[in-house]
Coordinates of C-alpha atoms and ligand atoms in Angstrom, one line a residue:
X188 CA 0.0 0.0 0.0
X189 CA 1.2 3.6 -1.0
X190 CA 2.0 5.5 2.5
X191 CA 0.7 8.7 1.1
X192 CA -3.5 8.3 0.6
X193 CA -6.1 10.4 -1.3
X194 CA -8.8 7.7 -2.1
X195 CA -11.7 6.3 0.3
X196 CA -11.1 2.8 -0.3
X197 CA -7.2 3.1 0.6
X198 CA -8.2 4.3 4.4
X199 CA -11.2 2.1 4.2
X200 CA -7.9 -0.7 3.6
X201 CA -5.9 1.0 5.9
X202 CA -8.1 1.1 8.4
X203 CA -9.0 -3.0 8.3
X204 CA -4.9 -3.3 9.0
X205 CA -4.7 -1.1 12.0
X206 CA -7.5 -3.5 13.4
X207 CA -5.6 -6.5 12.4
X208 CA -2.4 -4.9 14.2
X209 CA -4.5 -3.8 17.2
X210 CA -5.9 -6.8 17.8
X211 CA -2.4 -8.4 17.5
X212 CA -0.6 -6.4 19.2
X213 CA -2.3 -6.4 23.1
X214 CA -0.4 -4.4 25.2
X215 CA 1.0 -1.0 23.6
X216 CA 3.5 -0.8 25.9
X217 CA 5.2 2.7 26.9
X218 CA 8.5 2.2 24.9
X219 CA 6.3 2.3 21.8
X220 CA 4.1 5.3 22.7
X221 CA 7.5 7.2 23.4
X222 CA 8.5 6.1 20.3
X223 CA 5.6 7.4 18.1
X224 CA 5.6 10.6 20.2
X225 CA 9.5 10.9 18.9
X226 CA 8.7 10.4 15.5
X227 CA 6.1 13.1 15.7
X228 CA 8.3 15.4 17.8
X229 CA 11.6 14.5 15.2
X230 CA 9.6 14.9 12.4
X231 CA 8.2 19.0 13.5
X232 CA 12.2 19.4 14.3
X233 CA 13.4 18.4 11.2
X234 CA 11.3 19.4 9.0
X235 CA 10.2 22.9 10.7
X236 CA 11.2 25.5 7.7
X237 CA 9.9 23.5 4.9
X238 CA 6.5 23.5 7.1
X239 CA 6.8 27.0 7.7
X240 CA 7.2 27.9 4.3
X241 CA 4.3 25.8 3.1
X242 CA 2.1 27.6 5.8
X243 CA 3.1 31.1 4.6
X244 CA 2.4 30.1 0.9
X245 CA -1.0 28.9 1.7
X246 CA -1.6 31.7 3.5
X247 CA 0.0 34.4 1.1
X248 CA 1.5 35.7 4.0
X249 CA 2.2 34.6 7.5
X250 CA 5.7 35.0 9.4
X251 CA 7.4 32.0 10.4
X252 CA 7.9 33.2 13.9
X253 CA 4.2 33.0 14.7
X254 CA 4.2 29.6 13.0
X255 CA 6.9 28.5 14.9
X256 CA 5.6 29.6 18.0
X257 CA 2.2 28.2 17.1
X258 CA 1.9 25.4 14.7
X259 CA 5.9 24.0 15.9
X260 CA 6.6 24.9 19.4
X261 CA 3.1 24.5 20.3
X262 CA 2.7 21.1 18.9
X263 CA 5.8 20.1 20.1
X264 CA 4.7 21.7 23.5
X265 CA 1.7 18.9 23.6
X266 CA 4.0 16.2 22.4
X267 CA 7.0 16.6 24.7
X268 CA 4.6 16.9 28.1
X269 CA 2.7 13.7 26.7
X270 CA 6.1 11.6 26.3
X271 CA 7.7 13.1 29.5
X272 CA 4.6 12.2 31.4
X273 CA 2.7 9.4 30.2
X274 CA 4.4 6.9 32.1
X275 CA 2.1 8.0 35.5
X276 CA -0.5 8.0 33.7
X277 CA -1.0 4.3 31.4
X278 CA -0.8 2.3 34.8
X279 CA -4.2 0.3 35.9
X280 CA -5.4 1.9 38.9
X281 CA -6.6 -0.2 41.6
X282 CA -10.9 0.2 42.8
X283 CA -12.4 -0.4 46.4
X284 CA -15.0 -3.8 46.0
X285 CA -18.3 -3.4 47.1
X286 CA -19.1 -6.0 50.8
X287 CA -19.1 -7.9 51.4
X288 CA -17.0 -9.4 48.5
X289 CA -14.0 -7.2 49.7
X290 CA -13.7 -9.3 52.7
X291 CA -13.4 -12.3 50.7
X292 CA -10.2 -11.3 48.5
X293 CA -12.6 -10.2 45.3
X294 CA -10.3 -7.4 43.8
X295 CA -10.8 -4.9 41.0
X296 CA -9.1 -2.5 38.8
X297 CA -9.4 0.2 36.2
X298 CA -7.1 -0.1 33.0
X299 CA -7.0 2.1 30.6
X300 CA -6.7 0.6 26.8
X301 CA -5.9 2.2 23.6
X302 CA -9.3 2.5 21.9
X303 CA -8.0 1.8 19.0
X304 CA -7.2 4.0 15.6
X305 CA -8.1 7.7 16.0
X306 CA -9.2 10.1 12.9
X307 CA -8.4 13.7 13.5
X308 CA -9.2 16.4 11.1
X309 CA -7.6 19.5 11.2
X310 CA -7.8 23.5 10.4
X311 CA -6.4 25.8 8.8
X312 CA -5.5 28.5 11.2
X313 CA -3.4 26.1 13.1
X314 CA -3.1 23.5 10.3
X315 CA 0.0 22.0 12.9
X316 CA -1.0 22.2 16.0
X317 CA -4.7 21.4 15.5
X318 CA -3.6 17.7 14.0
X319 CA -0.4 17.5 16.3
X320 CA -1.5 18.6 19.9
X321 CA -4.7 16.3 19.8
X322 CA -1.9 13.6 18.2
X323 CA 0.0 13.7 21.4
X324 CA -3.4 12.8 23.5
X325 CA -4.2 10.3 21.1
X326 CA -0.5 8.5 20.8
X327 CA -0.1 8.7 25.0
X328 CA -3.3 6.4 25.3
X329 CA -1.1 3.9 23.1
X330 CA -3.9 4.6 19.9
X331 CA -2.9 4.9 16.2
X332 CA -4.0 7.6 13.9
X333 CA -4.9 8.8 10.6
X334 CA -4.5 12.4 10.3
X335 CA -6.6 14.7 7.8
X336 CA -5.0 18.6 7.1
X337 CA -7.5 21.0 5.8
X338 CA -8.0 21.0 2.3
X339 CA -7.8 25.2 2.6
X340 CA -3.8 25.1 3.2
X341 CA -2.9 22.5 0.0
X342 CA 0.7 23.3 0.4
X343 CA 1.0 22.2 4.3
X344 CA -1.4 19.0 3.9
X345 CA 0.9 17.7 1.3
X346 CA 4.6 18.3 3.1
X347 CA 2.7 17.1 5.7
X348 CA 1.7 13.9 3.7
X349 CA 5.0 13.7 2.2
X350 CA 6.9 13.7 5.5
X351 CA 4.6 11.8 7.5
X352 CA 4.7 8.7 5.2
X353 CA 8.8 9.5 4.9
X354 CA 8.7 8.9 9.2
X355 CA 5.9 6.9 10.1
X356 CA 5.1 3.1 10.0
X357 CA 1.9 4.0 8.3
X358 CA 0.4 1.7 10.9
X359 CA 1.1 3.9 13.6
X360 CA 0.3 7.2 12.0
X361 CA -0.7 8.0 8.3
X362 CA -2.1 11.2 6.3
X363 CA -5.2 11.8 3.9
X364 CA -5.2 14.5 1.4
X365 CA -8.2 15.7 -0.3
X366 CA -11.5 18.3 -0.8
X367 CA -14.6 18.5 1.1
X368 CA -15.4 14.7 0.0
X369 CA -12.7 13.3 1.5
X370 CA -13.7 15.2 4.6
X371 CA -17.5 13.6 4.1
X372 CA -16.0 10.2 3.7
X373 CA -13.3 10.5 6.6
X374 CA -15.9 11.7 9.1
X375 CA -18.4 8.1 7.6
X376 CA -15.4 5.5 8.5
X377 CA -15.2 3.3 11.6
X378 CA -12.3 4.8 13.6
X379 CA -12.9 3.8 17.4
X380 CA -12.7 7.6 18.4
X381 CA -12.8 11.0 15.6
X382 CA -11.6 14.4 16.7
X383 CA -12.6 17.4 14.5
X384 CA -11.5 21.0 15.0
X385 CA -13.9 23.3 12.8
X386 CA -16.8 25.2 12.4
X387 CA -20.2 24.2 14.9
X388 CA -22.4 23.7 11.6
X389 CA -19.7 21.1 9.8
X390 CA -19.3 19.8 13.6
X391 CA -22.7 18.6 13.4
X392 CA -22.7 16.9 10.6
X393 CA -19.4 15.4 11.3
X394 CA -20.9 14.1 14.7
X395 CA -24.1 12.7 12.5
X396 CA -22.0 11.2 10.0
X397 CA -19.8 9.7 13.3
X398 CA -23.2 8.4 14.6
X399 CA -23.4 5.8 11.6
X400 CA -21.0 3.7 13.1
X401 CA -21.8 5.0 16.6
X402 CA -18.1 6.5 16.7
X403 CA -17.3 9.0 19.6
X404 CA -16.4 12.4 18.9
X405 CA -14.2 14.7 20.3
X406 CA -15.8 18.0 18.5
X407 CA -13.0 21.5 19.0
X408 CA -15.4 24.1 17.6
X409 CA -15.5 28.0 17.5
X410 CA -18.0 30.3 19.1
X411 CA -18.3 34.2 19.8
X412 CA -15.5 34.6 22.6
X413 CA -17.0 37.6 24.8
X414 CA -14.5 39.6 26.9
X415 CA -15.9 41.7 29.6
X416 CA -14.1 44.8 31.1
X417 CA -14.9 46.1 34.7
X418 CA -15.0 49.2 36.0
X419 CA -12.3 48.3 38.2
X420 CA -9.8 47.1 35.3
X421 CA -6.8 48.6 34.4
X422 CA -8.5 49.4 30.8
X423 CA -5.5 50.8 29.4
X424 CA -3.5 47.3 30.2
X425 CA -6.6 45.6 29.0
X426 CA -6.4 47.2 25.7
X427 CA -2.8 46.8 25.2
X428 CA -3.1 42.8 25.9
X429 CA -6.5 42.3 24.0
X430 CA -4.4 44.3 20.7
X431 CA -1.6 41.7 21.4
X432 CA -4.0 39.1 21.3
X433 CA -6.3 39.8 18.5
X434 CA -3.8 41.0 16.1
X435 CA -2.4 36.8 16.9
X436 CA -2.7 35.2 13.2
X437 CA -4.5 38.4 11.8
X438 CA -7.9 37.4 14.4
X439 CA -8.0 33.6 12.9
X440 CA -7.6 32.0 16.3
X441 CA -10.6 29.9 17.5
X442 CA -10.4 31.7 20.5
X443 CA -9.7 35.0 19.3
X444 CA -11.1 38.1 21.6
X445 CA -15.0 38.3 19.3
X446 CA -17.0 41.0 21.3
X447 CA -15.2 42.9 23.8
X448 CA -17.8 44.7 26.7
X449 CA -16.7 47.9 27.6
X450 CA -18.0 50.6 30.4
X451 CA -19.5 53.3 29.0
X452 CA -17.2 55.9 30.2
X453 CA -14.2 53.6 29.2
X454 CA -15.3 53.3 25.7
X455 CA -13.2 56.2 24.4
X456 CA -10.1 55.2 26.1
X457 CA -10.7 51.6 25.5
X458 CA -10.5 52.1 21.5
X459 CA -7.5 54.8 21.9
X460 CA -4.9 52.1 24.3
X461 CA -5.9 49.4 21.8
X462 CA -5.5 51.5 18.6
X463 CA -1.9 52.7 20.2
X464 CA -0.8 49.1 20.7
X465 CA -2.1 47.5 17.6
X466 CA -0.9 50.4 15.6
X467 CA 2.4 50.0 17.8
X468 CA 2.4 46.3 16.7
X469 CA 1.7 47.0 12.9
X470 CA 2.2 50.5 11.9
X471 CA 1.4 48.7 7.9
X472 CA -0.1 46.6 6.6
X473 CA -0.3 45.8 2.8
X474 CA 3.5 45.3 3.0
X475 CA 4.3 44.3 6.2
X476 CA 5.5 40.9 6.9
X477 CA 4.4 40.6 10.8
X478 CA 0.6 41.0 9.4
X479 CA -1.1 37.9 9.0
X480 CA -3.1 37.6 5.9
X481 CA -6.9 36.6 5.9
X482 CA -6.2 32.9 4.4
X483 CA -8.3 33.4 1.3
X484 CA -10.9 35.7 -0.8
X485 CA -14.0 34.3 0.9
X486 CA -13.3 34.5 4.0
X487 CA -12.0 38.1 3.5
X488 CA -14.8 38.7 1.7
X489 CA -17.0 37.3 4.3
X490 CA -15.2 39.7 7.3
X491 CA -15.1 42.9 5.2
X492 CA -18.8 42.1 4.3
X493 CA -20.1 41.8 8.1
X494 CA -18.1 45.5 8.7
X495 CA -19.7 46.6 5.9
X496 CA -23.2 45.6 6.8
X497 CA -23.0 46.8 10.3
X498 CA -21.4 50.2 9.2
X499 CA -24.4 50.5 6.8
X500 CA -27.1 49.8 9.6
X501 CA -25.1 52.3 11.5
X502 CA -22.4 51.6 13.6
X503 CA -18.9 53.6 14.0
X504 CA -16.1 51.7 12.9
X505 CA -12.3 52.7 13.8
X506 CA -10.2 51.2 11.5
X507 CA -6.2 50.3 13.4
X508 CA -3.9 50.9 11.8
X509 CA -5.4 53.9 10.4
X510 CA -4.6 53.3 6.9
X511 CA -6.9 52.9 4.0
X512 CA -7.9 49.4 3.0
X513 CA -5.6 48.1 0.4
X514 CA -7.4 47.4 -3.3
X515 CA -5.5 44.2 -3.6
X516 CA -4.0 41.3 -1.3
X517 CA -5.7 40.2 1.9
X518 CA -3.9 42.0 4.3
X519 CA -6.6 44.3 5.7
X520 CA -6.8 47.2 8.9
X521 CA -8.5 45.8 11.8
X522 CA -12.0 47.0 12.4
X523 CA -13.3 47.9 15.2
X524 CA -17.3 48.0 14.7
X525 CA -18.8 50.0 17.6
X526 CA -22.2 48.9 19.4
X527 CA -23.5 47.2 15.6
X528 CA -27.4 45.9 15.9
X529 CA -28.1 43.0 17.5
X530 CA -29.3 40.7 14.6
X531 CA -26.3 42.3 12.2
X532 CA -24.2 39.1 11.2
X533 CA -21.3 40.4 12.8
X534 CA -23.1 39.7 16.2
X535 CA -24.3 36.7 14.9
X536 CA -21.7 35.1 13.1
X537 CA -18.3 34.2 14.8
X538 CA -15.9 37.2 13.2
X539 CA -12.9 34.6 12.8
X540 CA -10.7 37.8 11.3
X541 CA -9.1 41.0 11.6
X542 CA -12.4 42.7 13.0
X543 CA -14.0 42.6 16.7
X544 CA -17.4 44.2 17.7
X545 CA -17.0 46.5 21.2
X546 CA -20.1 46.9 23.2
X547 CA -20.7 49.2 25.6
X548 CA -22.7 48.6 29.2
X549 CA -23.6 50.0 32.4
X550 CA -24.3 47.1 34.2
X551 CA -22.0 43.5 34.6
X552 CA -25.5 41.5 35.1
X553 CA -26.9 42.5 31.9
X554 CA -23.4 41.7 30.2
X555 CA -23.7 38.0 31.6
X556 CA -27.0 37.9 30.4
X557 CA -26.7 38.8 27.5
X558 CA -23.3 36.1 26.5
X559 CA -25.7 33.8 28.4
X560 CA -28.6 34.1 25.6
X561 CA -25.9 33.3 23.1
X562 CA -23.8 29.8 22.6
X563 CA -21.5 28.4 25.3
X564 CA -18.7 29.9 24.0
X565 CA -15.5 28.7 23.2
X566 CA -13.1 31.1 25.7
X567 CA -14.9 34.0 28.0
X568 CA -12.3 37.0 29.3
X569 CA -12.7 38.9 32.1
X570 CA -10.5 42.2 33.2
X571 CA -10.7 43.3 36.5
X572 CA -9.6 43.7 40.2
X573 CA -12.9 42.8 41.9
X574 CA -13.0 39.4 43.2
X575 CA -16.5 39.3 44.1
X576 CA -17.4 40.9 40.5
X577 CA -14.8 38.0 38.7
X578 CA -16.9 35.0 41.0
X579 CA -20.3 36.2 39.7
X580 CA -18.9 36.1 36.1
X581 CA -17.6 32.7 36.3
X582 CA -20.4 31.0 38.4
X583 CA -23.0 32.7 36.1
X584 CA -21.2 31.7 32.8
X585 CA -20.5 28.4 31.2
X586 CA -17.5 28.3 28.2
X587 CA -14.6 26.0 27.5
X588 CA -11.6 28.1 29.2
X589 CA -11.4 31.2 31.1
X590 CA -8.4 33.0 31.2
X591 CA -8.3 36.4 33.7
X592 CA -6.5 39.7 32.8
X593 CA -5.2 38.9 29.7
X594 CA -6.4 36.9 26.6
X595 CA -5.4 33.0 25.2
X596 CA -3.3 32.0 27.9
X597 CA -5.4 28.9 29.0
X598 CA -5.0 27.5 25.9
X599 CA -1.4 27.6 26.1
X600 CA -2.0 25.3 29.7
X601 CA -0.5 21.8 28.7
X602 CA -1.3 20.5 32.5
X603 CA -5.1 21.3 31.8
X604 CA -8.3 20.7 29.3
X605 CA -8.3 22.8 26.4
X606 CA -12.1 22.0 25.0
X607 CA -15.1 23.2 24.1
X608 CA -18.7 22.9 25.7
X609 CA -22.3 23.3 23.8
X610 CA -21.9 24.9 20.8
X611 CA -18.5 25.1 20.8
X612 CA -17.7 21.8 21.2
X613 CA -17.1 18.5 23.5
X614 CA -14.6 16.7 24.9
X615 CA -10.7 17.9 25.2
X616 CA -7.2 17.3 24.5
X617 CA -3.8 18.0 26.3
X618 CA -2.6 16.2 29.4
X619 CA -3.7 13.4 31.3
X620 CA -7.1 14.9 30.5
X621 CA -6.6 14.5 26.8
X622 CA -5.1 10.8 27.5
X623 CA -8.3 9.8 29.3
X624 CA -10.1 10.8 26.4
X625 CA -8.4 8.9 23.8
X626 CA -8.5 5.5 26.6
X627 CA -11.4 3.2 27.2
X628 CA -11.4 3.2 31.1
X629 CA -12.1 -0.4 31.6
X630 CA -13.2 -1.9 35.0
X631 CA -12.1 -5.5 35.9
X632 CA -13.5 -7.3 38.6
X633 CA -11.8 -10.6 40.1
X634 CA -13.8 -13.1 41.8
X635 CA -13.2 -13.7 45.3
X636 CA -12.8 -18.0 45.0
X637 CA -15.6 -18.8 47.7
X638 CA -19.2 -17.5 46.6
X639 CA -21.2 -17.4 49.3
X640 CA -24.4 -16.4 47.8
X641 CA -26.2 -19.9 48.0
X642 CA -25.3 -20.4 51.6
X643 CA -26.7 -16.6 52.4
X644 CA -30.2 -17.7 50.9
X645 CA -29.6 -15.2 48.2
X646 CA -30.4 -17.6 45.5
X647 CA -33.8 -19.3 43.9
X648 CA -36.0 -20.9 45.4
X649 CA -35.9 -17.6 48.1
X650 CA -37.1 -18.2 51.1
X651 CA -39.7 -16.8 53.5
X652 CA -37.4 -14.3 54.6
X653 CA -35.6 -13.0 51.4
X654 CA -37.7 -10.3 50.5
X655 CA -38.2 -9.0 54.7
X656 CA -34.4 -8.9 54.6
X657 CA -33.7 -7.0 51.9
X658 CA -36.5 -4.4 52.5
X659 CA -34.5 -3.9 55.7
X660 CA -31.8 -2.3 53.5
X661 CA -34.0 0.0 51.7
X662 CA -32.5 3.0 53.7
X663 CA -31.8 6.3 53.0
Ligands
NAD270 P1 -15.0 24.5 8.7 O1 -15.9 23.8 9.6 O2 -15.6 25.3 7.6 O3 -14.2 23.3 7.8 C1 -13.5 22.3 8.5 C2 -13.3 21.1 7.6 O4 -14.5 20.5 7.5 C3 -12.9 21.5 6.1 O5 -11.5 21.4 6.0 C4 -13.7 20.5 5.3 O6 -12.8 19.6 4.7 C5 -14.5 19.8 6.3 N1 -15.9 19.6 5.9 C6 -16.7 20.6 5.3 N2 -18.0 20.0 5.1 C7 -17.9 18.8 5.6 C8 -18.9 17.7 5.7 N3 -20.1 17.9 5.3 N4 -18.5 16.6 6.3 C9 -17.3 16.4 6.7 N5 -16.3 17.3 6.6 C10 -16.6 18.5 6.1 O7 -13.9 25.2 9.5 P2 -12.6 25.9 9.1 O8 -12.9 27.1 8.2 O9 -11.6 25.0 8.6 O10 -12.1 26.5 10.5 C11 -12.6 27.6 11.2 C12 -13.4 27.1 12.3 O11 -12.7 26.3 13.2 C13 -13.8 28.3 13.2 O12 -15.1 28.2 13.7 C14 -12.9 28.2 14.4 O13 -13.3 28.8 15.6 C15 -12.7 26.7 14.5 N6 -11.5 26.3 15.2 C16 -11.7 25.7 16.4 C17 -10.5 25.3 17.2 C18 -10.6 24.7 18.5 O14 -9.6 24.2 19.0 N7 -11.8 24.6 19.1 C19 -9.2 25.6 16.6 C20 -9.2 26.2 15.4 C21 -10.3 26.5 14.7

């Protein structure tokens, strides 16, 4: 078989031989999980610049620092703590019996087993890190993998392919390329767990498609990511950090700053810090090689066209830098689109580029209410000194990761979930979080040899005083 795959039928084949090896192999012991995590990490260290380059063809502009610091060392973040760590967590962990059978030597035991082969599609935004991070979760619970890049960065899917089938044993990990079918098929095959890192709509046709074969999903979706200001913030340190933060991979970061709440009396200093900074951070545009391009003509087109919608139903929009939009090329100005109207798309749709909304409020309460009409979103911000304020926000708010004073940094947490909840997703990678959700936790139970159940008059025929006796244990 050809290590590199495009068709159907060759995963379909592929797939039929990681059973066979599965069901071989037993035990996946945790020399051989090291040693697919080293593959993975040697392969993203040797082959870093030709990656990097692919990415900033695809995107028709994106630095390789930022891809290095997201796609490489970020990937190879995930990896590194998964091979340095997974040897406390693969161990079978001992459970207490129930009595009276733990007074008679019945013991039993937890062990968690390598569900099997694991799909995972990825992104574009993070075409690396989205395949590679979950790949550390999924190769520290001892699974195999197929991996599936996103069909919107050609360039990166097929180094990717290319090196993947140069390092791998294409029975521990392999690579699909292809379109929007592939996807459809991928998403339709019998993997024994399918992690896909997209949009909510395609999430829930991938989990329908996943349902077929009653294939569990791990879903990494996006959402509207509210930040909320307090009075008692710093706002011109909350400005400066949101600007660092939303100007990350030109705003196409799942959990990219989306609607950012603002005092009322704050507003105006608000949009001057972050116009400073983010002006600061790009003083160009057009030409400027630190500026991550929007990744293609629809989805700039789809940005530009909610600013222009909500500018036409009337909002203010401050443009940062303060340079007009360039004819041609997709490196566009952030726009900041000031308190648009409600059912505009850009407060309906999640912005995924180099625009935010900012709303302005008088009231925290309403500001909770209002993110609580919406999805669970994917990452909820708050700014702020008042403890008491910061515990009603995050008891009366439900979204995958929080972080506090600044923006992204949960994400970055390698020691902790990084997932979504609701709309914007289920389930989670990274850690021993992400290994228990790539493992089947299986109990065992081991008979105690005497089985006293006949001699307690627990067993047919019952006698007169069976049911009397156990209605004496009906307690609360
Ligand atoms: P998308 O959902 O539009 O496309 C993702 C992939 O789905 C595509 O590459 C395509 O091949 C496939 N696809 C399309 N239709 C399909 C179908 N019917 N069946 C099976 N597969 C199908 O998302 P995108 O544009 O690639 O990425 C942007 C989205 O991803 C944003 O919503 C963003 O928030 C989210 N995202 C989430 C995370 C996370 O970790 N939660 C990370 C990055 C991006």
């Amino acid at each position: 078989m050809s290590a590199q795959l495009e068709t159907s039928q060759q995963l379909s084949d592929l797939l039929k031989q990681h059973r066979k090896a599965t069901d071989e192999q037993g035990v996946v012991d945790v020399d051989t999980r090291k040693r697919r995590l080293q593959t993975a990490i040697d392969l993203l260290v040797d082959h870093h610049e030709e990656l990097c380059a692919a990415i900033d063809k695809d995107f028709g502009g994106r630095h390789t620092g930022f891809s290095l610091m997201n796609d490489i060392l970020g990937s190879l973040g995930s990896l590194k703590h998964a091979r340095d760590n997974l040897e406390q967590w693969v161990g079978s962990e001992s459970r207490q019996v129930f009595s009276p059978y733990d007074q008679m030597g019945a013991q039993a035991w937890v062990q968690y087993k390598p569900k099997g082969t694991v799909g995972i599609m990825g992104t574009w935004n993070a075409p690396l890190f989205t395949l590679f991070s979950p790949l550390a979760s999924v190769l520290s619970a001892g699974n195999r993998a197929v991996l599936k890049p996103s069909e919107v960065v050609p360039h990166t899917a097929q180094v990717l392919a290319k090196i993947v089938a140069e390092c791998f044993d294409p029975l521990d990990v392999a690579v699909i390329t292809g379109g929007v079918e592939v996807s459809q098929a991928f998403a339709g095959m019998p993997f024994d767990h399918l992690v896909f890192t997209g949009s909510t709509e395609v999430g829930k046709k991938i989990m329908r498609a996943a349902a077929d074969n009653l294939v569990p999903v791990t879903l990494e979706l996006g959402g509207k990511s509210p930040v909320i200001i307090s009075e008692t913030a710093d706002v011109r340190e909350a400005a400066r950090r949101l600007a660092i933060a939303k100007g990350m991979n030109g705003g196409q970061l799942c959990i990219s700053p989306d609607r950012i709440y603002v005092p009322v009396a704050a507003q105006d200093e608000f949009v001057s810090a972050f116009c400073e900074t983010y002006s600061a951070l790009y003083p160009t545009v057009e030409d400027n090689p630190d500026f991550t391009a929007v990744v293609n003509v629809q989805h700039l087109a789809r940005v530009a066209g909610y600013v222009a919608q909500a500018q036409e139903e009337g909002a203010e929009v401050v443009r940062c830098p303060d340079v007009p939009v360039p004819a041609v090329g997709r490196k566009h100005p952030l726009s900041i689109v000031i308190n648009p109207p409600l059912l505009s798309d850009i407060m309906q749709q999640e912005i995924f580029g180099p625009a935010l909304v900012l709303l302005t409020y008088s009231d925290v309460k309403h500001v909770v209410q209002e993110i609580n009409q919406g999805e669970r979103p994917l990452a909820l911000y708050y700014f702020g000194e008042d403890e008491a304020e910061q515990n009603y926000v995050l008891n009366h708010t439900l979204s995958g990761g929080v972080t506090l004073n600044d923006a992204l940094m949960h994400a970055a947490m390698e020691e902790a979930p990084f997932g979504g909840v609701g709309a914007s997703g289920m389930g989670h990678y990274h850690g021993r979080d992400g290994f228990l959700e790539f493992s089947h936790a299986r109990t065992v139970f081991k008979s105690a040899p005497v089985d006293p159940r006949g001699e307690w008059g627990m067993l047919p025929p019952f006698s007169e005083h069976f049911t009397p006796g156990l209605i004496t244990q009906v307690t609360r």
